[in-house]
């Protein structure tokens, strides 16, 4: 898991909770038991700085939020981003992709384009598993490759 992405997602969730209460950063800082500047809180919310577990629990307490529930929401959101229910694949782009690992996927995409299929296809996890097996790649690696541009 990408630690920086986790930090940003955690920050977004903290910010969302603060804004739901219609509090400024200064108002939230006033509710904390320890010293914290509004700038430090802003750096937590943007994910540019990580907070300690103790600070995280203090923030959750001030926001009247369960640390466990907040972490669970963050984790669920990140898993949905990393492992989406479906992945949108541009068949024309895949058919033109020259990475050797994707040869079976390229052939499939070219055949689909040749039979005048829609240019974009939503692939569910089962389809991604099948395609990754054809390519001899782990599913996550296939997803990463399909999301990235060929070099």
Short mmCIF file of C-alpha atoms in Angstrom, two decimals:
data_model
loop_
_atom_site.label_atom_id
_atom_site.label_comp_id
_atom_site.label_asym_id
_atom_site.label_seq_id
_atom_site.Cartn_x
_atom_site.Cartn_y
_atom_site.Cartn_z
CA UNK A 1 0.00 0.00 0.00
CA UNK A 2 1.20 3.50 -0.82
CA UNK A 3 1.90 5.30 2.48
CA UNK A 4 1.63 8.76 0.93
CA UNK A 5 -1.77 7.92 -0.57
CA UNK A 6 -2.92 6.63 2.82
CA UNK A 7 -1.76 9.85 4.49
CA UNK A 8 -3.65 11.96 1.92
CA UNK A 9 -6.81 9.87 2.28
CA UNK A 10 -6.63 10.13 6.07
CA UNK A 11 -6.20 13.89 5.78
CA UNK A 12 -9.18 14.19 3.44
CA UNK A 13 -11.32 12.26 5.91
CA UNK A 14 -10.24 14.45 8.84
CA UNK A 15 -11.00 17.56 6.78
CA UNK A 16 -14.40 16.18 5.76
CA UNK A 17 -15.31 15.58 9.42
CA UNK A 18 -14.20 19.09 10.39
CA UNK A 19 -16.13 20.71 7.55
CA UNK A 20 -19.24 18.66 8.36
CA UNK A 21 -19.22 20.41 11.74
CA UNK A 22 -18.67 23.75 9.97
CA UNK A 23 -15.53 24.35 12.02
CA UNK A 24 -12.49 26.30 10.95
CA UNK A 25 -9.09 24.76 11.57
CA UNK A 26 -8.62 27.22 14.44
CA UNK A 27 -11.86 26.03 16.04
CA UNK A 28 -10.78 22.40 15.85
CA UNK A 29 -7.32 23.23 17.24
CA UNK A 30 -9.00 24.92 20.26
CA UNK A 31 -10.81 21.67 21.05
CA UNK A 32 -7.60 19.62 21.22
CA UNK A 33 -6.01 18.79 24.58
CA UNK A 34 -2.47 19.50 23.35
CA UNK A 35 -0.83 22.29 21.41
CA UNK A 36 -1.22 22.25 17.63
CA UNK A 37 -1.08 25.07 15.11
CA UNK A 38 -3.68 25.56 12.40
CA UNK A 39 -0.83 25.19 9.88
CA UNK A 40 0.11 21.78 11.30
CA UNK A 41 -3.54 20.73 11.10
CA UNK A 42 -3.62 21.92 7.48
CA UNK A 43 -0.57 19.78 6.73
CA UNK A 44 -2.34 16.75 8.25
CA UNK A 45 -5.46 17.46 6.19
CA UNK A 46 -3.51 17.75 2.94
CA UNK A 47 -1.44 14.67 3.70
CA UNK A 48 1.88 16.50 3.49
CA UNK A 49 2.66 15.61 7.10
CA UNK A 50 1.82 12.50 9.09
CA UNK A 51 0.49 12.67 12.61
CA UNK A 52 1.29 10.40 15.52
CA UNK A 53 -1.23 7.83 16.68
CA UNK A 54 -1.80 9.90 19.83
CA UNK A 55 -2.46 13.05 17.79
CA UNK A 56 -4.79 11.09 15.50
CA UNK A 57 -6.79 9.83 18.50
CA UNK A 58 -6.93 13.40 19.90
CA UNK A 59 -8.24 14.71 16.58
CA UNK A 60 -10.85 11.96 16.44
CA UNK A 61 -11.91 12.74 20.01
CA UNK A 62 -12.30 16.44 19.21
CA UNK A 63 -14.30 15.54 16.10
CA UNK A 64 -16.41 13.04 18.09
CA UNK A 65 -15.38 10.30 15.67
CA UNK A 66 -14.25 6.75 16.32
CA UNK A 67 -10.59 6.32 15.28
CA UNK A 68 -11.40 2.75 14.26
CA UNK A 69 -14.34 3.79 12.07
CA UNK A 70 -12.34 6.60 10.46
CA UNK A 71 -9.44 4.27 9.62
CA UNK A 72 -11.87 1.70 8.27
CA UNK A 73 -13.43 4.32 5.94
CA UNK A 74 -10.00 5.43 4.75
CA UNK A 75 -8.91 1.85 4.14
CA UNK A 76 -12.12 1.01 2.28
CA UNK A 77 -11.74 4.08 0.05
CA UNK A 78 -8.15 3.23 -0.77
CA UNK A 79 -9.01 -0.38 -1.55
CA UNK A 80 -11.77 0.79 -3.89
CA UNK A 81 -9.27 3.08 -5.65
CA UNK A 82 -6.61 0.37 -5.92
CA UNK A 83 -9.03 -2.48 -6.64
CA UNK A 84 -12.01 -0.91 -8.37
CA UNK A 85 -15.19 -2.86 -9.04
CA UNK A 86 -14.53 -2.28 -12.74
CA UNK A 87 -11.69 -0.86 -14.79
CA UNK A 88 -12.34 1.23 -17.88
CA UNK A 89 -10.08 0.06 -20.72
CA UNK A 90 -9.59 1.89 -24.01
CA UNK A 91 -9.44 -0.97 -26.52
CA UNK A 92 -7.76 1.12 -29.24
CA UNK A 93 -4.99 2.15 -26.84
CA UNK A 94 -4.56 -1.42 -25.57
CA UNK A 95 -4.47 -2.80 -29.14
CA UNK A 96 -1.62 -0.37 -29.89
CA UNK A 97 0.30 -1.06 -26.65
CA UNK A 98 3.65 -2.67 -27.50
CA UNK A 99 4.66 -3.89 -24.04
CA UNK A 100 5.57 -7.57 -24.40
CA UNK A 101 3.80 -8.55 -21.16
CA UNK A 102 0.49 -7.45 -22.69
CA UNK A 103 0.67 -9.41 -25.98
CA UNK A 104 -2.38 -11.60 -25.18
CA UNK A 105 -4.35 -8.56 -24.00
CA UNK A 106 -3.29 -6.65 -27.12
CA UNK A 107 -4.52 -9.49 -29.36
CA UNK A 108 -7.85 -9.59 -27.54
CA UNK A 109 -8.28 -5.81 -27.78
CA UNK A 110 -7.37 -5.83 -31.50
CA UNK A 111 -9.93 -8.58 -32.15
CA UNK A 112 -12.60 -6.61 -30.27
CA UNK A 113 -11.76 -3.43 -32.22
CA UNK A 114 -11.81 -5.47 -35.45
CA UNK A 115 -15.34 -6.62 -34.81
CA UNK A 116 -16.40 -2.99 -34.22
CA UNK A 117 -16.89 -3.31 -30.48
CA UNK A 118 -17.23 -0.16 -28.43
CA UNK A 119 -13.91 1.64 -28.04
CA UNK A 120 -14.07 1.59 -24.25
CA UNK A 121 -14.88 -1.48 -22.19
CA UNK A 122 -15.59 -1.76 -18.46
CA UNK A 123 -13.84 -4.89 -17.21
CA UNK A 124 -15.03 -6.40 -13.93
CA UNK A 125 -12.72 -8.27 -11.58
CA UNK A 126 -13.50 -11.66 -13.14
CA UNK A 127 -12.58 -10.35 -16.60
CA UNK A 128 -9.39 -8.82 -15.20
CA UNK A 129 -8.51 -12.16 -13.57
CA UNK A 130 -8.98 -13.97 -16.88
CA UNK A 131 -6.96 -11.39 -18.80
CA UNK A 132 -4.18 -11.44 -16.19
CA UNK A 133 -4.02 -15.25 -16.43
CA UNK A 134 -3.66 -15.00 -20.22
CA UNK A 135 -0.85 -12.48 -19.78
CA UNK A 136 0.81 -14.45 -16.98
CA UNK A 137 0.62 -11.45 -14.65
CA UNK A 138 -0.82 -10.93 -11.19
CA UNK A 139 -4.15 -9.08 -11.38
CA UNK A 140 -2.79 -6.03 -9.56
CA UNK A 141 0.16 -5.77 -11.97
CA UNK A 142 -2.19 -5.98 -14.96
CA UNK A 143 -4.37 -3.22 -13.48
CA UNK A 144 -1.31 -1.02 -12.94
CA UNK A 145 -0.13 -1.63 -16.50
CA UNK A 146 -3.55 -0.92 -18.00
CA UNK A 147 -3.73 2.33 -16.04
CA UNK A 148 -0.25 3.50 -17.09
CA UNK A 149 1.01 4.75 -20.42
CA UNK A 150 3.50 2.55 -22.30
CA UNK A 151 7.04 3.94 -22.21
#
